[in-house]
CSV table of C-alpha atoms in Angstrom, one decimal:
chain,number,residue,atom,x,y,z
A,105,PRO,CA,-66.9,13.6,-78.7
A,106,LEU,CA,-66.9,12.5,-82.2
A,107,LEU,CA,-67.9,8.9,-82.9
A,108,ILE,CA,-67.3,7.5,-86.5
A,109,GLY,CA,-69.2,4.5,-88.0
A,110,GLY,CA,-70.6,3.1,-91.1
A,111,ALA,CA,-69.7,0.9,-93.8
A,112,THR,CA,-67.2,3.3,-95.7
A,113,THR,CA,-65.2,4.3,-92.7
A,114,SER,CA,-62.3,2.3,-91.0
A,115,VAL,CA,-60.2,2.3,-87.8
A,116,ALA,CA,-57.1,3.4,-89.9
A,117,HIS,CA,-59.0,6.2,-91.9
A,118,THR,CA,-60.1,7.6,-88.7
A,119,ALA,CA,-56.7,7.5,-87.1
A,120,VAL,CA,-54.8,9.0,-90.1
A,121,LYS,CA,-57.3,11.5,-91.6
A,122,ILE,CA,-60.1,12.5,-88.4
A,123,ASP,CA,-58.0,12.1,-85.3
A,124,PRO,CA,-55.2,14.2,-85.8
A,125,GLU,CA,-57.6,17.2,-87.0
A,126,TYR,CA,-59.7,17.4,-83.9
A,127,ASP,CA,-58.5,17.8,-80.1
A,128,LYS,CA,-61.7,16.4,-78.5
A,129,PRO,CA,-62.3,12.4,-78.2
A,130,VAL,CA,-62.9,10.6,-81.3
A,131,VAL,CA,-63.6,7.0,-81.5
A,132,HIS,CA,-64.2,4.9,-84.5
A,133,VAL,CA,-67.1,2.4,-83.9
A,134,LEU,CA,-67.6,-1.0,-85.4
A,135,ASP,CA,-71.2,-1.1,-85.4
A,136,ALA,CA,-74.4,0.4,-84.1
A,137,SER,CA,-74.5,-2.4,-81.4
A,138,ARG,CA,-71.0,-0.9,-80.0
A,139,ALA,CA,-72.2,2.6,-79.7
A,140,VAL,CA,-73.9,2.5,-76.4
A,141,GLY,CA,-71.0,1.0,-74.5
A,142,VAL,CA,-68.4,3.6,-76.1
A,143,VAL,CA,-71.0,6.2,-75.2
A,144,ASN,CA,-71.1,5.1,-71.5
A,145,GLN,CA,-67.4,5.2,-71.2
A,146,LEU,CA,-67.8,8.7,-72.6
A,147,LEU,CA,-70.3,9.8,-70.2
A,148,GLY,CA,-68.5,8.2,-66.9
A,149,ASP,CA,-66.9,10.6,-64.7
A,150,THR,CA,-64.5,8.1,-63.7
A,151,THR,CA,-64.1,6.3,-67.3
A,152,ARG,CA,-63.9,9.5,-69.6
A,153,ALA,CA,-60.7,10.6,-69.4
A,154,HIS,CA,-58.9,7.2,-69.3
A,155,PHE,CA,-61.0,6.0,-72.2
A,156,ALA,CA,-60.4,9.2,-74.5
A,157,ALA,CA,-56.5,9.1,-73.6
A,158,GLY,CA,-56.5,5.4,-74.7
A,159,LYS,CA,-57.8,6.0,-78.0
A,160,LYS,CA,-55.6,9.0,-78.8
A,161,ASP,CA,-52.9,6.8,-78.0
A,162,GLU,CA,-53.9,4.0,-80.0
A,163,TYR,CA,-54.5,6.2,-83.1
A,164,ARG,CA,-51.2,7.8,-82.8
A,165,LYS,CA,-49.4,4.4,-82.8
A,166,LEU,CA,-51.5,3.8,-85.8
A,167,ARG,CA,-50.2,6.6,-87.6
A,168,GLU,CA,-46.9,6.0,-86.5
A,169,ALA,CA,-46.9,2.5,-88.0
A,170,ARG,CA,-48.3,3.4,-91.3
A,171,GLU,CA,-45.6,6.2,-91.4
A,172,ALA,CA,-42.9,3.7,-90.8
A,173,ALA,CA,-44.4,1.5,-93.5
A,174,GLY,CA,-44.3,4.3,-95.9
A,175,SER,CA,-48.2,3.7,-96.7
A,176,GLY,CA,-48.1,7.6,-97.8
A,177,GLU,CA,-46.3,7.0,-101.0
A,178,ALA,CA,-47.5,5.6,-104.0
A,179,LYS,CA,-45.7,4.2,-106.9
A,180,LEU,CA,-46.3,7.0,-109.8
A,181,MET,CA,-45.2,7.8,-113.2
A,182,PRO,CA,-44.8,11.8,-114.4
A,183,LEU,CA,-48.0,13.7,-115.7
A,184,VAL,CA,-46.2,13.9,-119.3
A,185,ALA,CA,-45.7,10.0,-119.5
A,186,ALA,CA,-49.2,9.5,-118.2
A,187,ARG,CA,-50.6,11.7,-120.9
A,188,SER,CA,-48.3,9.9,-123.2
A,189,ARG,CA,-50.4,6.9,-122.4
A,190,ARG,CA,-54.2,8.4,-123.1
A,191,GLU,CA,-56.7,6.1,-124.4
A,192,LYS,CA,-57.4,7.1,-128.1
A,193,ILE,CA,-60.9,6.5,-128.9
A,194,ASP,CA,-62.4,5.5,-132.4
A,195,LEU,CA,-63.5,8.8,-133.8
A,196,ALA,CA,-65.9,6.9,-136.5
A,197,LYS,CA,-68.2,5.9,-133.7
A,198,VAL,CA,-68.7,9.5,-132.0
A,199,ALA,CA,-72.5,9.7,-131.6
A,200,PRO,CA,-74.5,11.6,-133.4
A,201,ALA,CA,-75.9,15.0,-132.1
A,202,PRO,CA,-78.7,15.0,-129.8
A,203,SER,CA,-82.0,15.9,-130.2
A,204,PHE,CA,-81.8,19.3,-128.6
A,205,LEU,CA,-79.0,21.3,-127.1
A,206,GLY,CA,-79.4,23.3,-123.7
A,207,THR,CA,-81.7,22.0,-121.2
A,208,LYS,CA,-84.9,20.2,-120.8
A,209,ILE,CA,-86.5,20.5,-117.2
A,210,PHE,CA,-88.8,17.9,-115.6
A,211,ASP,CA,-90.9,19.5,-112.7
A,212,ASP,CA,-92.9,16.7,-111.7
A,213,TYR,CA,-91.8,13.5,-113.1
A,214,PRO,CA,-94.1,10.6,-112.3
A,215,LEU,CA,-92.9,8.2,-109.5
A,216,GLU,CA,-94.8,5.5,-111.0
A,217,ASP,CA,-92.3,5.6,-114.1
A,218,LEU,CA,-89.7,4.9,-111.3
A,219,VAL,CA,-90.9,2.2,-108.8
A,220,GLU,CA,-90.5,-1.0,-110.8
A,221,ARG,CA,-86.5,0.4,-111.8
A,222,ILE,CA,-85.5,0.5,-108.0
A,223,ASP,CA,-82.4,-1.3,-107.2
A,224,TRP,CA,-83.2,-2.9,-103.9
A,225,THR,CA,-79.9,-4.5,-103.2
A,226,PRO,CA,-78.8,-1.1,-101.8
A,227,PHE,CA,-81.8,-0.8,-99.6
A,228,PHE,CA,-80.8,-4.0,-97.6
A,229,GLN,CA,-77.2,-2.9,-97.4
A,230,ALA,CA,-78.7,0.4,-95.6
A,231,TRP,CA,-79.8,-1.8,-93.1
A,232,GLU,CA,-76.8,-3.9,-92.6
A,233,LEU,CA,-78.5,-7.1,-94.2
A,234,ARG,CA,-75.9,-8.6,-96.7
A,235,GLY,CA,-77.2,-9.9,-99.8
A,236,VAL,CA,-78.6,-9.5,-103.6
A,237,TYR,CA,-82.1,-9.0,-104.3
A,238,PRO,CA,-84.2,-10.8,-105.1
A,239,LYS,CA,-82.3,-13.9,-103.4
A,240,ILE,CA,-82.0,-12.2,-100.1
A,241,LEU,CA,-85.5,-12.9,-99.5
A,242,GLU,CA,-84.8,-16.4,-99.4
A,243,ASP,CA,-81.6,-16.2,-97.5
A,244,PRO,CA,-81.3,-18.9,-95.1
A,245,VAL,CA,-80.1,-16.6,-92.3
A,246,VAL,CA,-81.5,-13.2,-93.3
A,247,GLY,CA,-84.2,-14.0,-95.8
A,248,GLU,CA,-87.0,-13.8,-93.0
A,249,GLN,CA,-85.9,-10.2,-91.6
A,250,ALA,CA,-85.4,-9.3,-95.3
A,251,SER,CA,-88.7,-10.4,-96.6
A,252,SER,CA,-90.5,-8.5,-93.5
A,253,LEU,CA,-88.3,-5.3,-94.3
A,254,TYR,CA,-89.3,-5.5,-97.8
A,255,LYS,CA,-92.9,-5.7,-97.1
A,256,GLU,CA,-93.2,-2.8,-94.9
A,257,ALA,CA,-90.9,-0.9,-97.4
A,258,ARG,CA,-93.2,-1.4,-100.2
A,259,GLU,CA,-96.2,-0.8,-98.4
A,260,LEU,CA,-94.8,2.8,-97.2
A,261,LEU,CA,-93.6,3.1,-100.7
A,262,ASP,CA,-97.1,2.7,-102.1
A,263,THR,CA,-98.5,5.1,-99.6
A,264,LEU,CA,-95.8,7.8,-100.8
A,265,VAL,CA,-96.3,7.3,-104.3
A,266,LYS,CA,-100.3,7.1,-104.4
A,267,GLY,CA,-100.5,10.1,-102.2
A,268,LYS,CA,-97.8,12.1,-103.9
A,269,ARG,CA,-96.0,12.8,-100.9
A,270,LEU,CA,-92.6,13.3,-102.9
A,271,LYS,CA,-91.9,14.9,-105.7
A,272,ALA,CA,-89.5,14.1,-108.4
A,273,ARG,CA,-87.5,17.0,-110.2
A,274,GLY,CA,-85.0,16.9,-112.7
A,275,VAL,CA,-83.0,18.7,-115.4
A,276,ILE,CA,-80.9,17.2,-118.0
A,277,GLY,CA,-78.6,19.1,-120.8
A,278,PHE,CA,-76.5,18.3,-123.9
A,279,PHE,CA,-73.8,20.7,-125.0
A,280,PRO,CA,-71.2,20.8,-127.9
A,281,ALA,CA,-67.7,19.9,-126.5
A,282,ALA,CA,-64.1,18.7,-127.4
A,283,ALA,CA,-61.2,17.8,-125.5
A,284,VAL,CA,-58.5,19.7,-124.6
A,285,GLY,CA,-55.3,17.8,-123.0
A,286,ASP,CA,-57.0,16.7,-119.9
A,287,ASP,CA,-59.9,19.0,-119.7
A,288,ILE,CA,-63.2,19.1,-122.2
A,289,ARG,CA,-64.2,22.7,-123.3
A,290,VAL,CA,-68.0,23.1,-123.4
A,291,PHE,CA,-69.2,25.5,-126.4
A,292,THR,CA,-72.1,27.9,-126.0
A,293,ASP,CA,-73.8,26.6,-129.3
A,294,ALA,CA,-73.5,24.4,-132.6
A,295,THR,CA,-71.2,26.9,-133.9
A,296,ARG,CA,-68.4,26.1,-131.5
A,297,SER,CA,-67.3,29.3,-131.7
A,298,ASN,CA,-67.7,30.5,-128.2
A,299,GLU,CA,-66.6,28.6,-124.9
A,300,ARG,CA,-69.4,28.5,-122.1
A,301,THR,CA,-67.2,26.7,-119.5
A,302,MET,CA,-64.1,24.1,-119.3
A,303,LEU,CA,-64.8,20.6,-117.3
A,304,HIS,CA,-61.4,19.5,-115.3
A,305,CYS,CA,-60.4,16.2,-115.4
A,306,LEU,CA,-57.7,14.3,-113.7
A,307,ARG,CA,-55.5,11.5,-115.2
A,308,GLN,CA,-54.4,8.2,-113.4
A,309,GLN,CA,-50.6,8.3,-113.0
A,310,ALA,CA,-50.3,4.8,-111.6
A,311,ASP,CA,-47.2,2.9,-113.0
A,312,LYS,CA,-48.8,0.4,-114.6
A,313,THR,CA,-46.5,-2.4,-116.2
A,314,ASP,CA,-48.7,-3.3,-119.1
A,315,SER,CA,-50.0,-1.7,-121.8
A,316,ARG,CA,-53.2,-0.5,-120.4
A,317,PRO,CA,-53.8,3.4,-120.8
A,318,ASN,CA,-53.8,5.6,-118.0
A,319,PHE,CA,-57.4,6.7,-118.1
A,320,CYS,CA,-58.8,10.4,-117.8
A,321,LEU,CA,-62.7,11.2,-118.9
A,322,ALA,CA,-61.2,13.5,-121.4
A,323,ASP,CA,-60.2,10.9,-123.5
A,324,PHE,CA,-63.9,9.9,-124.1
A,325,VAL,CA,-64.4,13.4,-126.0
A,326,ALA,CA,-63.2,13.8,-129.6
A,327,PRO,CA,-60.1,16.2,-129.4
A,328,VAL,CA,-60.5,19.7,-130.6
A,329,ASP,CA,-58.2,19.4,-133.6
A,330,ALA,CA,-60.1,16.4,-135.0
A,331,ASN,CA,-62.8,18.6,-136.2
A,332,VAL,CA,-65.5,16.1,-134.8
A,333,ALA,CA,-68.7,17.5,-133.7
A,334,ASP,CA,-68.9,15.6,-130.3
A,335,HIS,CA,-71.2,16.3,-127.1
A,336,VAL,CA,-71.3,16.0,-123.4
A,337,GLY,CA,-74.6,15.4,-121.5
A,338,ALA,CA,-75.3,16.6,-117.8
A,339,PHE,CA,-78.3,16.0,-115.3
A,340,ILE,CA,-79.5,16.6,-111.7
A,341,VAL,CA,-82.4,14.7,-110.1
A,342,THR,CA,-83.9,14.6,-107.0
A,343,ALA,CA,-86.6,12.6,-105.4
A,344,GLY,CA,-86.1,14.3,-102.1
A,345,ASP,CA,-88.7,17.2,-102.5
A,346,GLY,CA,-91.3,16.6,-99.6
A,347,LEU,CA,-89.3,14.3,-97.7
A,348,ASP,CA,-88.5,16.8,-94.7
A,349,VAL,CA,-92.3,17.3,-93.9
A,350,ILE,CA,-92.5,13.0,-94.0
A,351,VAL,CA,-89.5,12.7,-91.7
A,352,ASP,CA,-90.8,15.2,-89.4
A,353,GLU,CA,-94.0,13.7,-88.9
A,354,PHE,CA,-92.6,10.4,-88.3
A,355,GLU,CA,-90.1,11.8,-85.5
A,356,LYS,CA,-92.9,13.7,-84.1
A,357,ALA,CA,-94.7,10.2,-83.5
A,358,HIS,CA,-91.7,8.9,-82.6
A,359,ASP,CA,-91.5,6.1,-85.6
A,360,ASP,CA,-88.0,6.6,-86.0
A,361,TYR,CA,-88.2,3.4,-87.8
A,362,ARG,CA,-90.5,4.8,-90.4
A,363,ALA,CA,-88.6,7.9,-90.5
A,364,ILE,CA,-85.4,6.2,-91.4
A,365,MET,CA,-87.2,4.2,-93.9
A,366,ALA,CA,-88.5,6.9,-95.7
A,367,LYS,CA,-85.3,8.6,-96.3
A,368,ALA,CA,-84.0,5.0,-97.8
A,369,LEU,CA,-86.9,5.0,-99.8
A,370,ALA,CA,-86.2,8.2,-101.3
A,371,ASP,CA,-82.4,7.5,-101.9
A,372,ARG,CA,-83.7,4.6,-104.0
A,373,LEU,CA,-86.1,6.5,-105.8
A,374,ALA,CA,-83.4,9.3,-106.6
A,375,GLU,CA,-81.1,6.5,-108.3
A,376,ALA,CA,-84.0,4.8,-110.1
A,377,PHE,CA,-84.7,8.2,-111.2
A,378,ALA,CA,-80.8,8.7,-112.3
A,379,GLU,CA,-81.0,5.3,-114.1
A,380,ARG,CA,-84.7,6.1,-116.0
A,381,MET,CA,-83.3,9.3,-117.1
A,382,HIS,CA,-80.1,7.8,-118.5
A,383,GLU,CA,-82.2,5.2,-120.5
A,384,ARG,CA,-84.4,7.8,-122.1
A,385,VAL,CA,-81.2,9.8,-122.8
A,386,ARG,CA,-79.6,6.7,-124.6
A,387,ARG,CA,-82.8,5.7,-126.2
A,388,GLU,CA,-84.5,9.2,-127.0
A,389,PHE,CA,-83.0,12.2,-125.9
A,390,TRP,CA,-79.5,11.7,-127.4
A,391,GLY,CA,-80.6,8.9,-129.2
A,392,TYR,CA,-77.4,6.9,-130.0
A,393,ALA,CA,-78.9,3.6,-128.7
A,394,THR,CA,-82.5,3.8,-130.0
A,395,ASP,CA,-82.8,0.0,-130.2
A,396,GLU,CA,-81.6,-0.9,-126.7
A,397,HIS,CA,-83.9,-3.1,-125.2
A,398,LEU,CA,-82.7,-4.4,-121.9
A,399,SER,CA,-84.2,-5.6,-118.8
A,400,ASN,CA,-84.0,-3.6,-115.3
A,401,GLU,CA,-81.4,-6.5,-114.1
A,402,GLU,CA,-79.3,-5.8,-117.2
A,403,ILE,CA,-79.5,-1.9,-116.8
A,404,ILE,CA,-78.7,-2.2,-113.1
A,405,LYS,CA,-75.6,-4.3,-114.2
A,406,GLU,CA,-74.5,-1.2,-116.3
A,407,GLY,CA,-75.2,-3.2,-119.7
A,408,TYR,CA,-75.6,-0.2,-122.0
A,409,ARG,CA,-73.5,2.0,-123.7
A,410,GLY,CA,-71.9,5.3,-122.5
A,411,ILE,CA,-71.2,6.2,-118.5
A,412,ARG,CA,-72.5,8.7,-116.0
A,413,PRO,CA,-69.8,9.6,-113.6
A,414,ALA,CA,-70.2,12.2,-111.0
A,415,PRO,CA,-68.1,14.9,-109.7
A,416,GLY,CA,-66.7,13.2,-106.1
A,417,TYR,CA,-66.6,9.6,-107.5
A,418,PRO,CA,-63.3,7.5,-108.6
A,419,ALA,CA,-63.5,8.9,-112.0
A,420,CYS,CA,-63.9,12.7,-111.1
A,421,PRO,CA,-63.0,12.8,-107.6
A,422,ASP,CA,-62.9,16.7,-107.0
A,423,HIS,CA,-66.3,17.8,-105.4
A,424,THR,CA,-65.6,21.4,-106.6
A,425,GLU,CA,-66.4,20.4,-110.6
A,426,LYS,CA,-70.2,19.9,-109.0
A,427,ARG,CA,-70.3,23.8,-108.8
A,428,THR,CA,-69.9,23.9,-112.8
A,429,LEU,CA,-72.5,21.1,-113.8
A,430,PHE,CA,-75.0,23.0,-111.5
A,431,ASP,CA,-73.9,26.3,-113.2
A,432,ILE,CA,-74.4,24.7,-116.5
A,433,LEU,CA,-77.7,23.4,-116.0
A,434,ASP,CA,-79.2,26.3,-113.4
A,435,GLY,CA,-79.4,23.4,-111.3
A,436,GLU,CA,-80.8,25.1,-108.3
A,437,ASN,CA,-83.7,26.9,-110.0
A,438,ALA,CA,-84.4,24.0,-112.2
A,439,THR,CA,-84.7,21.0,-109.2
A,440,GLY,CA,-84.6,22.9,-106.3
A,441,VAL,CA,-81.6,21.0,-105.1
A,442,THR,CA,-78.6,23.2,-103.8
A,443,LEU,CA,-75.0,23.0,-102.6
A,444,THR,CA,-73.5,23.1,-99.3
A,445,GLU,CA,-70.4,24.7,-98.9
A,446,SER,CA,-68.7,21.2,-99.2
A,447,PHE,CA,-70.3,20.5,-102.3
A,448,ALA,CA,-72.9,17.9,-100.9
A,449,MET,CA,-76.5,18.1,-102.8
A,450,TRP,CA,-79.6,19.1,-100.6
A,451,PRO,CA,-82.0,17.3,-100.3
A,452,ALA,CA,-79.6,14.2,-100.0
A,453,SER,CA,-82.0,12.3,-101.9
A,454,SER,CA,-80.4,13.5,-105.4
A,455,VAL,CA,-78.0,12.5,-107.8
A,456,SER,CA,-76.1,14.4,-110.3
A,457,GLY,CA,-73.4,13.8,-113.1
A,458,TRP,CA,-72.1,13.8,-116.6
A,459,TYR,CA,-73.5,11.9,-119.7
A,460,PHE,CA,-70.7,10.3,-122.0
A,461,SER,CA,-71.8,8.4,-125.0
A,462,HIS,CA,-69.0,7.0,-126.9
A,463,PRO,CA,-68.7,3.3,-126.8
A,464,GLN,CA,-65.2,3.2,-125.6
A,465,SER,CA,-66.3,5.1,-122.2
A,466,HIS,CA,-66.0,3.4,-119.1
A,467,TYR,CA,-65.8,3.7,-115.4
A,468,PHE,CA,-62.3,3.9,-113.7
A,469,GLY,CA,-60.8,5.0,-110.6
A,470,VAL,CA,-58.3,8.1,-111.0
A,471,GLY,CA,-56.6,6.7,-107.6
A,472,LYS,CA,-53.3,8.5,-106.4
A,473,ILE,CA,-52.0,11.2,-108.1
A,474,ALA,CA,-48.6,13.1,-108.1
A,475,ARG,CA,-47.7,16.5,-106.8
A,476,ASP,CA,-47.0,17.7,-110.8
A,477,GLN,CA,-50.5,16.7,-111.7
A,478,VAL,CA,-51.6,18.8,-108.5
A,479,GLU,CA,-50.1,21.6,-109.4
A,480,ASP,CA,-51.2,21.5,-113.0
A,481,TYR,CA,-54.7,21.1,-112.2
A,482,ALA,CA,-55.0,23.9,-109.6
A,483,LYS,CA,-53.4,26.2,-112.2
A,484,ARG,CA,-55.8,25.1,-114.8
A,485,LYS,CA,-58.8,25.6,-112.3
A,486,GLY,CA,-57.4,28.7,-111.4
A,487,MET,CA,-57.2,27.8,-107.5
A,488,LYS,CA,-54.1,27.5,-105.2
A,489,VAL,CA,-52.3,24.6,-104.9
A,490,ALA,CA,-52.8,24.3,-101.0
A,491,ASP,CA,-56.6,24.2,-102.0
A,492,ALA,CA,-56.1,21.8,-104.6
A,493,GLU,CA,-54.6,19.4,-102.2
A,494,ARG,CA,-57.5,20.0,-99.7
A,495,TRP,CA,-60.1,18.9,-102.1
A,496,LEU,CA,-57.9,16.2,-103.7
A,497,SER,CA,-56.4,14.9,-100.4
A,498,PRO,CA,-57.8,11.0,-100.4
A,499,ASN,CA,-56.1,11.0,-104.1
A,500,LEU,CA,-52.6,12.6,-103.1
A,501,GLY,CA,-50.1,10.4,-103.8
A,502,TYR,CA,-47.5,12.2,-101.4
A,503,ARG,CA,-47.5,13.7,-97.9
A,504,THR,CA,-48.4,17.5,-97.8
């Protein structure tokens, strides 16, 4: 049996996307407290068959209802029309060249520099405590529980940092680049005479009724025919080196609570590392915002110039682009982080992505895309259309 749960899941997603692909029982469990009852039903000799059949029938009816409602179709414009609505950046505001080209490795970044940059709000969310830090500590409902959790987390964090039990490793890089249609050509050096690789991007195809552009990440880089020397950056950071040993120690001591907490803290340190490195890129390594002086709260709210989108996230939802990112940075050798066959990072407490510097760059979601873009994208990447559809399945605005 396969149990699906967590904040990013739903009954509808389980019914439509997962259940049809698995012939054994599939059950969406609303929260952890319901898991025991579900498992009891699945373990019972007299209840299992009836319970599993009931779920299969429930999910089949959900799929049929969505099919009847036409929920699989999205109102999209042709790719040619979407491209005519690209965002035009001010070329006069293209950032100057970074302080170096190529890569820079941080093999043992001081954890002390990351602790005070932690965004604690997602930490509490991981424990299903809703609220914004630090206000959650005084919340009339969950404040006492949140305060106790925070105190114990800080104690464990202090032990991990002072004992150097975790090792933070990272690599950043800057490369000459130019937009070519919806893709970004990356050059080997400042002469821009040889192509090193191509970053493949996707464009919004939503049929917008107003004058807003149909965004694509390539729009934030100067086009190749503009003769403007633009660049892109890349990064991989991890705070998970050593985590397996720590978790194993706690689990052998039957201390699952601290094993989970150690994982959650490593995740927070990795995100803090990504935030700190981006700050240093803006102020120091790329240096397009040397006069930036933001508080940690302002940084968490993204009150800075530039973005760092990650492959697999809304602005660039294709996880396979992570392979290009790792190749250009020699990521495995530089950081010890590896990619699984589904392009997940290991250790899991790792973050990677691209740096865009233009003041007009911003986050967005590609959303649903039409068949014409999928076919065009597959051709640009040199992959089969069926493979592109598989990797982009959450974004398909049509039924395969």
